């Protein structure tokens, strides 16, 4: 009945609204319960309107679980959930959820180190709906970052430019939208992804300019992960400069680890590990030693150890 559908919908909204505060480990059981209930109901019989809504809710529950699996470093599980979300949404022609699921699959492939596949996945989705608001995420988080890893400067600039033009077209929020939201990317989150793309290309000056441009929005957001990730990107850029600023870079690295505290996610783990490796030539510098000690302590948490095992 309508009350059950409303309960499922509000449960999913609650998960997305609390995600950046509570994290995947706390909210994953609730998302699994929603998915299980939706599938149990799909085994029954409903009027077409109710059945269509059940397909949409089941797809979104699977999509959220796919996103959470990326954050916990379980990329094979994420791919399975994203495939389910995509297939369910396509059965009812729900393009919005379909494109979101493709974006999350690209996100998973990126953190699994499968950059060409991440770009291809996002590119195929953009080609299906080039003017859709979900294509902002597909371009910035999917294409630009993966292309940065492959070193394609021109394609990175094209993807970022297209994402920003779409942001203007759809009048998206200026601020930092929730990372797991089904809503279109806000402009600040698009620029944060641009920063990550330019780090991969070693465009140091561009990284520092873009990071400064969104600094106030990021610092006043509720997302400790986003504040941590931007710090790690800037820290990496500071080491890439012609004259590296080691002390500042390591200070930002330590701040990033403390911001995440006991809620590590795979993106923060990977970038903090990469920063530690990049600082290797200055391993005898006191600031680098301090960061290394703090990173080893932080990454000894069970969740971070599981991510390290998955990465290896």
Short mmCIF file of N, CA, C and O in Angstrom, two decimals, residues 177-274:
data_model
loop_
_atom_site.label_atom_id
_atom_site.label_comp_id
_atom_site.label_asym_id
_atom_site.label_seq_id
_atom_site.Cartn_x
_atom_site.Cartn_y
_atom_site.Cartn_z
N UNK A 177 27.18 19.30 -2.48
CA UNK A 177 26.08 18.35 -2.29
C UNK A 177 26.62 17.06 -1.67
O UNK A 177 27.81 16.76 -1.76
N UNK A 178 25.74 16.28 -1.07
CA UNK A 178 26.14 15.00 -0.47
C UNK A 178 26.72 14.08 -1.53
O UNK A 178 26.20 13.98 -2.65
N UNK A 179 27.77 13.36 -1.16
CA UNK A 179 28.45 12.49 -2.12
C UNK A 179 27.53 11.37 -2.62
O UNK A 179 27.65 10.92 -3.75
N UNK A 180 26.60 10.91 -1.79
CA UNK A 180 25.79 9.74 -2.13
C UNK A 180 24.40 10.12 -2.63
O UNK A 180 23.60 9.26 -2.97
N UNK A 181 24.12 11.41 -2.71
CA UNK A 181 22.79 11.86 -3.08
C UNK A 181 22.43 11.47 -4.51
O UNK A 181 23.28 11.40 -5.39
N UNK A 182 21.12 11.22 -4.73
CA UNK A 182 20.62 10.97 -6.08
C UNK A 182 20.37 12.27 -6.83
O UNK A 182 20.05 12.24 -8.01
N UNK A 183 20.51 13.41 -6.15
CA UNK A 183 20.33 14.70 -6.80
C UNK A 183 21.56 15.02 -7.66
O UNK A 183 22.64 14.46 -7.46
N UNK A 184 21.44 15.95 -8.61
CA UNK A 184 22.60 16.32 -9.44
C UNK A 184 23.73 16.90 -8.59
O UNK A 184 23.49 17.48 -7.53
N UNK A 185 24.94 16.74 -9.07
CA UNK A 185 26.11 17.30 -8.41
C UNK A 185 25.99 18.82 -8.27
O UNK A 185 25.62 19.51 -9.23
N UNK A 186 26.33 19.35 -7.08
CA UNK A 186 26.49 20.78 -6.93
C UNK A 186 27.80 21.24 -7.56
O UNK A 186 28.71 20.43 -7.81
N UNK A 187 27.90 22.54 -7.81
CA UNK A 187 29.08 23.07 -8.50
C UNK A 187 30.37 22.84 -7.71
O UNK A 187 31.41 22.51 -8.29
N UNK A 188 30.31 22.99 -6.39
CA UNK A 188 31.52 22.81 -5.58
C UNK A 188 32.03 21.37 -5.66
O UNK A 188 33.24 21.13 -5.71
N UNK A 189 31.11 20.40 -5.71
CA UNK A 189 31.56 19.01 -5.81
C UNK A 189 32.16 18.73 -7.19
O UNK A 189 33.13 17.98 -7.30
N UNK A 190 31.61 19.34 -8.21
CA UNK A 190 32.20 19.20 -9.54
C UNK A 190 33.62 19.76 -9.56
O UNK A 190 34.54 19.14 -10.10
N UNK A 191 33.82 20.93 -8.95
CA UNK A 191 35.16 21.53 -8.91
C UNK A 191 36.11 20.71 -8.05
O UNK A 191 37.31 20.64 -8.34
N UNK A 192 35.60 20.09 -6.98
CA UNK A 192 36.46 19.23 -6.16
C UNK A 192 36.96 18.04 -6.98
O UNK A 192 38.11 17.61 -6.85
N UNK A 193 36.11 17.51 -7.85
CA UNK A 193 36.53 16.43 -8.75
C UNK A 193 37.53 16.93 -9.78
O UNK A 193 38.44 16.20 -10.19
N UNK A 194 37.36 18.19 -10.21
CA UNK A 194 38.33 18.77 -11.13
C UNK A 194 39.70 18.88 -10.48
O UNK A 194 40.73 18.62 -11.12
N UNK A 195 39.72 19.24 -9.20
CA UNK A 195 40.98 19.31 -8.45
C UNK A 195 41.69 17.96 -8.50
O UNK A 195 42.90 17.87 -8.80
N UNK A 196 40.95 16.88 -8.22
CA UNK A 196 41.54 15.54 -8.24
C UNK A 196 42.08 15.19 -9.62
O UNK A 196 43.16 14.58 -9.75
N UNK A 197 41.35 15.58 -10.66
CA UNK A 197 41.81 15.31 -12.03
C UNK A 197 43.12 16.01 -12.32
O UNK A 197 44.04 15.44 -12.93
N UNK A 198 43.25 17.26 -11.87
CA UNK A 198 44.46 18.04 -12.13
C UNK A 198 45.64 17.54 -11.29
O UNK A 198 46.80 17.68 -11.71
N UNK A 199 45.37 16.97 -10.12
CA UNK A 199 46.46 16.37 -9.34
C UNK A 199 47.11 15.25 -10.14
O UNK A 199 48.34 15.14 -10.21
N UNK A 200 46.28 14.40 -10.76
CA UNK A 200 46.81 13.29 -11.55
C UNK A 200 47.65 13.78 -12.71
O UNK A 200 48.63 13.13 -13.10
N UNK A 201 47.29 14.94 -13.26
CA UNK A 201 48.03 15.51 -14.40
C UNK A 201 49.21 16.37 -13.96
O UNK A 201 49.92 16.93 -14.79
N UNK A 202 49.36 16.53 -12.63
CA UNK A 202 50.43 17.35 -12.05
C UNK A 202 50.29 18.82 -12.47
O UNK A 202 51.28 19.53 -12.60
N UNK A 203 49.04 19.26 -12.64
CA UNK A 203 48.76 20.67 -12.92
C UNK A 203 48.69 21.42 -11.59
O UNK A 203 47.60 21.82 -11.13
N UNK A 204 49.83 21.61 -10.98
CA UNK A 204 49.88 22.11 -9.61
C UNK A 204 49.19 23.45 -9.43
O UNK A 204 48.39 23.64 -8.50
N UNK A 205 49.47 24.40 -10.30
CA UNK A 205 48.89 25.73 -10.16
C UNK A 205 47.37 25.68 -10.26
O UNK A 205 46.66 26.36 -9.50
N UNK A 206 46.86 24.85 -11.17
CA UNK A 206 45.41 24.72 -11.33
C UNK A 206 44.78 24.09 -10.09
O UNK A 206 43.70 24.50 -9.65
N UNK A 207 45.44 23.10 -9.53
CA UNK A 207 44.95 22.46 -8.30
C UNK A 207 44.79 23.49 -7.19
O UNK A 207 43.75 23.59 -6.53
N UNK A 208 45.83 24.30 -6.98
CA UNK A 208 45.81 25.27 -5.89
C UNK A 208 44.77 26.36 -6.13
O UNK A 208 44.10 26.81 -5.20
N UNK A 209 44.60 26.77 -7.40
CA UNK A 209 43.58 27.79 -7.72
C UNK A 209 42.17 27.26 -7.46
O UNK A 209 41.34 27.92 -6.82
N UNK A 210 41.89 26.07 -7.99
CA UNK A 210 40.55 25.50 -7.83
C UNK A 210 40.24 25.20 -6.37
O UNK A 210 39.12 25.42 -5.89
N UNK A 211 41.23 24.69 -5.64
CA UNK A 211 41.02 24.37 -4.23
C UNK A 211 40.74 25.63 -3.42
O UNK A 211 39.87 25.64 -2.53
N UNK A 212 41.43 26.72 -3.76
CA UNK A 212 41.19 27.98 -3.05
C UNK A 212 39.80 28.51 -3.37
O UNK A 212 39.11 29.07 -2.50
N UNK A 213 39.35 28.30 -4.61
CA UNK A 213 38.04 28.79 -5.05
C UNK A 213 36.90 28.14 -4.27
O UNK A 213 35.88 28.79 -3.96
N UNK A 214 37.05 26.85 -3.93
CA UNK A 214 35.96 26.15 -3.23
C UNK A 214 36.24 25.98 -1.74
O UNK A 214 35.45 25.35 -1.03
N UNK A 215 37.34 26.56 -1.26
CA UNK A 215 37.76 26.33 0.13
C UNK A 215 36.66 26.66 1.13
O UNK A 215 36.37 25.86 2.03
N UNK A 216 36.03 27.81 0.99
CA UNK A 216 35.02 28.22 1.97
C UNK A 216 33.82 27.28 1.95
O UNK A 216 33.29 26.91 3.01
N UNK A 217 33.40 26.86 0.76
CA UNK A 217 32.26 25.96 0.65
C UNK A 217 32.58 24.59 1.24
O UNK A 217 31.74 23.98 1.91
N UNK A 218 33.78 24.11 1.00
CA UNK A 218 34.18 22.80 1.53
C UNK A 218 34.29 22.85 3.05
O UNK A 218 33.79 21.97 3.76
N UNK A 219 34.93 23.91 3.56
CA UNK A 219 35.16 24.00 5.00
C UNK A 219 33.86 24.17 5.79
O UNK A 219 33.80 23.79 6.96
N UNK A 220 32.84 24.72 5.16
CA UNK A 220 31.56 24.91 5.85
C UNK A 220 30.55 23.82 5.51
O UNK A 220 29.38 23.93 5.88
N UNK A 221 31.00 22.78 4.85
CA UNK A 221 30.12 21.66 4.55
C UNK A 221 30.10 20.68 5.72
O UNK A 221 30.96 20.73 6.61
N UNK A 222 29.12 19.79 5.70
CA UNK A 222 29.02 18.78 6.76
C UNK A 222 29.88 17.56 6.45
O UNK A 222 29.90 16.61 7.24
N UNK A 223 30.57 17.57 5.33
CA UNK A 223 31.30 16.38 4.89
C UNK A 223 32.76 16.40 5.34
O UNK A 223 33.60 17.07 4.73
N UNK A 224 33.07 15.67 6.39
CA UNK A 224 34.46 15.57 6.83
C UNK A 224 35.30 14.84 5.79
O UNK A 224 36.50 15.11 5.63
N UNK A 225 34.69 13.90 5.04
CA UNK A 225 35.43 13.19 3.99
C UNK A 225 35.87 14.16 2.91
O UNK A 225 37.02 14.09 2.45
N UNK A 226 34.98 15.04 2.50
CA UNK A 226 35.34 15.99 1.44
C UNK A 226 36.44 16.93 1.91
O UNK A 226 37.37 17.23 1.16
N UNK A 227 36.35 17.40 3.15
CA UNK A 227 37.41 18.27 3.68
C UNK A 227 38.73 17.52 3.72
O UNK A 227 39.80 18.09 3.43
N UNK A 228 38.67 16.25 4.06
CA UNK A 228 39.88 15.43 4.10
C UNK A 228 40.46 15.22 2.70
O UNK A 228 41.67 15.40 2.49
N UNK A 229 39.62 14.90 1.73
CA UNK A 229 40.10 14.60 0.38
C UNK A 229 40.69 15.83 -0.30
O UNK A 229 41.71 15.73 -0.99
N UNK A 230 40.07 16.99 -0.11
CA UNK A 230 40.63 18.21 -0.70
C UNK A 230 41.99 18.52 -0.07
O UNK A 230 42.94 18.91 -0.77
N UNK A 231 42.12 18.33 1.23
CA UNK A 231 43.42 18.53 1.88
C UNK A 231 44.49 17.60 1.30
O UNK A 231 45.63 18.01 1.06
N UNK A 232 44.12 16.35 1.08
CA UNK A 232 45.08 15.40 0.53
C UNK A 232 45.48 15.76 -0.89
O UNK A 232 46.64 15.61 -1.28
N UNK A 233 44.52 16.24 -1.69
CA UNK A 233 44.85 16.68 -3.05
C UNK A 233 45.80 17.88 -3.02
O UNK A 233 46.78 17.93 -3.78
N UNK A 234 45.50 18.84 -2.16
CA UNK A 234 46.37 20.03 -2.07
C UNK A 234 47.75 19.63 -1.55
O UNK A 234 48.78 20.12 -2.04
N UNK A 235 47.79 18.74 -0.57
CA UNK A 235 49.08 18.28 -0.03
C UNK A 235 49.93 17.64 -1.12
O UNK A 235 51.14 17.89 -1.23
N UNK A 236 49.29 16.82 -1.95
CA UNK A 236 50.01 16.18 -3.05
C UNK A 236 50.54 17.22 -4.02
O UNK A 236 51.69 17.14 -4.48
N UNK A 237 49.71 18.22 -4.33
CA UNK A 237 50.14 19.28 -5.25
C UNK A 237 51.32 20.06 -4.67
O UNK A 237 52.24 20.45 -5.41
N UNK A 238 51.32 20.29 -3.37
CA UNK A 238 52.42 21.03 -2.74
C UNK A 238 53.73 20.27 -2.85
O UNK A 238 54.81 20.88 -2.94
N UNK A 239 53.67 18.94 -2.87
CA UNK A 239 54.89 18.15 -3.07
C UNK A 239 55.31 18.11 -4.53
O UNK A 239 56.47 17.84 -4.84
N UNK A 240 54.36 18.36 -5.44
CA UNK A 240 54.66 18.32 -6.88
C UNK A 240 55.27 19.63 -7.39
O UNK A 240 55.75 19.67 -8.52
N UNK A 241 55.23 20.67 -6.57
CA UNK A 241 55.78 21.96 -7.00
C UNK A 241 57.27 21.88 -7.28
O UNK A 241 57.98 21.00 -6.78
N UNK A 242 57.73 22.85 -8.06
CA UNK A 242 59.17 22.92 -8.34
C UNK A 242 59.97 23.02 -7.04
O UNK A 242 61.03 22.41 -6.90
N UNK A 243 59.45 23.80 -6.09
CA UNK A 243 60.04 23.87 -4.75
C UNK A 243 59.01 23.31 -3.78
O UNK A 243 58.10 24.03 -3.33
N UNK A 244 59.09 22.04 -3.42
CA UNK A 244 58.06 21.42 -2.59
C UNK A 244 57.94 22.08 -1.21
O UNK A 244 58.94 22.43 -0.59
N UNK A 245 56.69 22.24 -0.76
CA UNK A 245 56.42 22.77 0.58
C UNK A 245 56.11 21.57 1.47
O UNK A 245 54.95 21.23 1.72
N UNK A 246 57.16 20.96 1.98
CA UNK A 246 57.01 19.68 2.69
C UNK A 246 56.25 19.86 4.00
O UNK A 246 55.33 19.08 4.31
N UNK A 247 56.59 20.87 4.76
CA UNK A 247 55.95 21.04 6.07
C UNK A 247 54.45 21.27 5.92
O UNK A 247 53.65 20.67 6.64
N UNK A 248 54.06 22.14 4.99
CA UNK A 248 52.64 22.42 4.78
C UNK A 248 51.91 21.18 4.28
O UNK A 248 50.80 20.86 4.73
N UNK A 249 52.53 20.46 3.35
CA UNK A 249 51.90 19.27 2.79
C UNK A 249 51.64 18.22 3.87
O UNK A 249 50.56 17.64 3.95
N UNK A 250 52.62 17.99 4.72
CA UNK A 250 52.46 16.98 5.75
C UNK A 250 51.48 17.42 6.83
O UNK A 250 50.74 16.60 7.39
N UNK A 251 51.43 18.72 7.10
CA UNK A 251 50.44 19.23 8.06
C UNK A 251 49.03 18.99 7.53
O UNK A 251 48.13 18.57 8.28
N UNK A 252 48.82 19.24 6.24
CA UNK A 252 47.50 18.98 5.64
C UNK A 252 47.18 17.49 5.66
O UNK A 252 46.03 17.10 5.88
N UNK A 253 48.19 16.67 5.43
CA UNK A 253 47.98 15.22 5.48
C UNK A 253 47.53 14.75 6.85
O UNK A 253 46.62 13.93 6.97
N UNK A 254 48.16 15.28 7.89
CA UNK A 254 47.76 14.89 9.25
C UNK A 254 46.35 15.39 9.56
O UNK A 254 45.56 14.67 10.19
N UNK A 255 46.01 16.60 9.11
CA UNK A 255 44.65 17.11 9.31
C UNK A 255 43.64 16.20 8.62
O UNK A 255 42.56 15.92 9.17
N UNK A 256 43.97 15.74 7.42
CA UNK A 256 43.06 14.88 6.67
C UNK A 256 42.77 13.58 7.42
O UNK A 256 41.63 13.12 7.49
N UNK A 257 43.81 12.99 7.99
CA UNK A 257 43.62 11.75 8.75
C UNK A 257 42.75 11.98 9.98
O UNK A 257 41.88 11.17 10.31
N UNK A 258 42.97 13.10 10.66
CA UNK A 258 42.20 13.39 11.87
C UNK A 258 40.74 13.69 11.56
O UNK A 258 39.86 13.37 12.36
N UNK A 259 40.50 14.31 10.41
CA UNK A 259 39.12 14.61 10.03
C UNK A 259 38.31 13.33 9.85
O UNK A 259 37.12 13.29 10.18
N UNK A 260 38.94 12.29 9.31
CA UNK A 260 38.23 11.03 9.11
C UNK A 260 38.13 10.23 10.40
O UNK A 260 37.17 9.48 10.60
N UNK A 261 39.12 10.37 11.27
CA UNK A 261 39.08 9.68 12.55
C UNK A 261 38.86 8.19 12.39
O UNK A 261 39.61 7.50 11.71
N UNK A 262 37.78 7.70 13.02
CA UNK A 262 37.51 6.26 12.99
C UNK A 262 36.48 5.88 11.93
O UNK A 262 35.87 4.81 12.02
N UNK A 263 36.29 6.73 10.92
CA UNK A 263 35.37 6.39 9.81
C UNK A 263 36.12 6.45 8.48
O UNK A 263 35.83 7.29 7.63
N UNK A 264 37.12 5.60 8.29
CA UNK A 264 37.89 5.63 7.04
C UNK A 264 37.05 5.15 5.87
O UNK A 264 36.16 4.30 6.02
N UNK A 265 37.30 5.71 4.69
CA UNK A 265 36.71 5.22 3.45
C UNK A 265 37.84 5.01 2.46
O UNK A 265 38.94 5.56 2.62
N UNK A 266 37.57 4.23 1.42
CA UNK A 266 38.65 3.81 0.53
C UNK A 266 39.33 4.97 -0.18
O UNK A 266 40.55 4.95 -0.40
N UNK A 267 38.57 6.03 -0.54
CA UNK A 267 39.19 7.16 -1.24
C UNK A 267 40.20 7.87 -0.35
O UNK A 267 41.29 8.23 -0.80
N UNK A 268 39.86 8.07 0.92
CA UNK A 268 40.79 8.71 1.85
C UNK A 268 41.99 7.79 2.09
O UNK A 268 43.14 8.25 2.13
N UNK A 269 41.72 6.51 2.24
CA UNK A 269 42.84 5.57 2.45
C UNK A 269 43.81 5.61 1.27
O UNK A 269 45.02 5.73 1.45
N UNK A 270 43.28 5.53 0.05
CA UNK A 270 44.16 5.49 -1.11
C UNK A 270 44.97 6.78 -1.25
O UNK A 270 46.18 6.74 -1.50
N UNK A 271 44.32 7.92 -1.07
CA UNK A 271 45.04 9.19 -1.27
C UNK A 271 46.03 9.46 -0.15
O UNK A 271 47.11 10.02 -0.38
N UNK A 272 45.71 9.08 1.08
CA UNK A 272 46.66 9.28 2.18
C UNK A 272 47.85 8.33 2.02
O UNK A 272 49.00 8.72 2.31
N UNK A 273 47.61 7.13 1.52
CA UNK A 273 48.70 6.20 1.23
C UNK A 273 49.59 6.74 0.11
O UNK A 273 50.83 6.69 0.19
N UNK A 274 48.94 7.26 -0.94
CA UNK A 274 49.71 7.82 -2.06
C UNK A 274 50.56 9.01 -1.62
O UNK A 274 51.69 9.18 -2.08
#
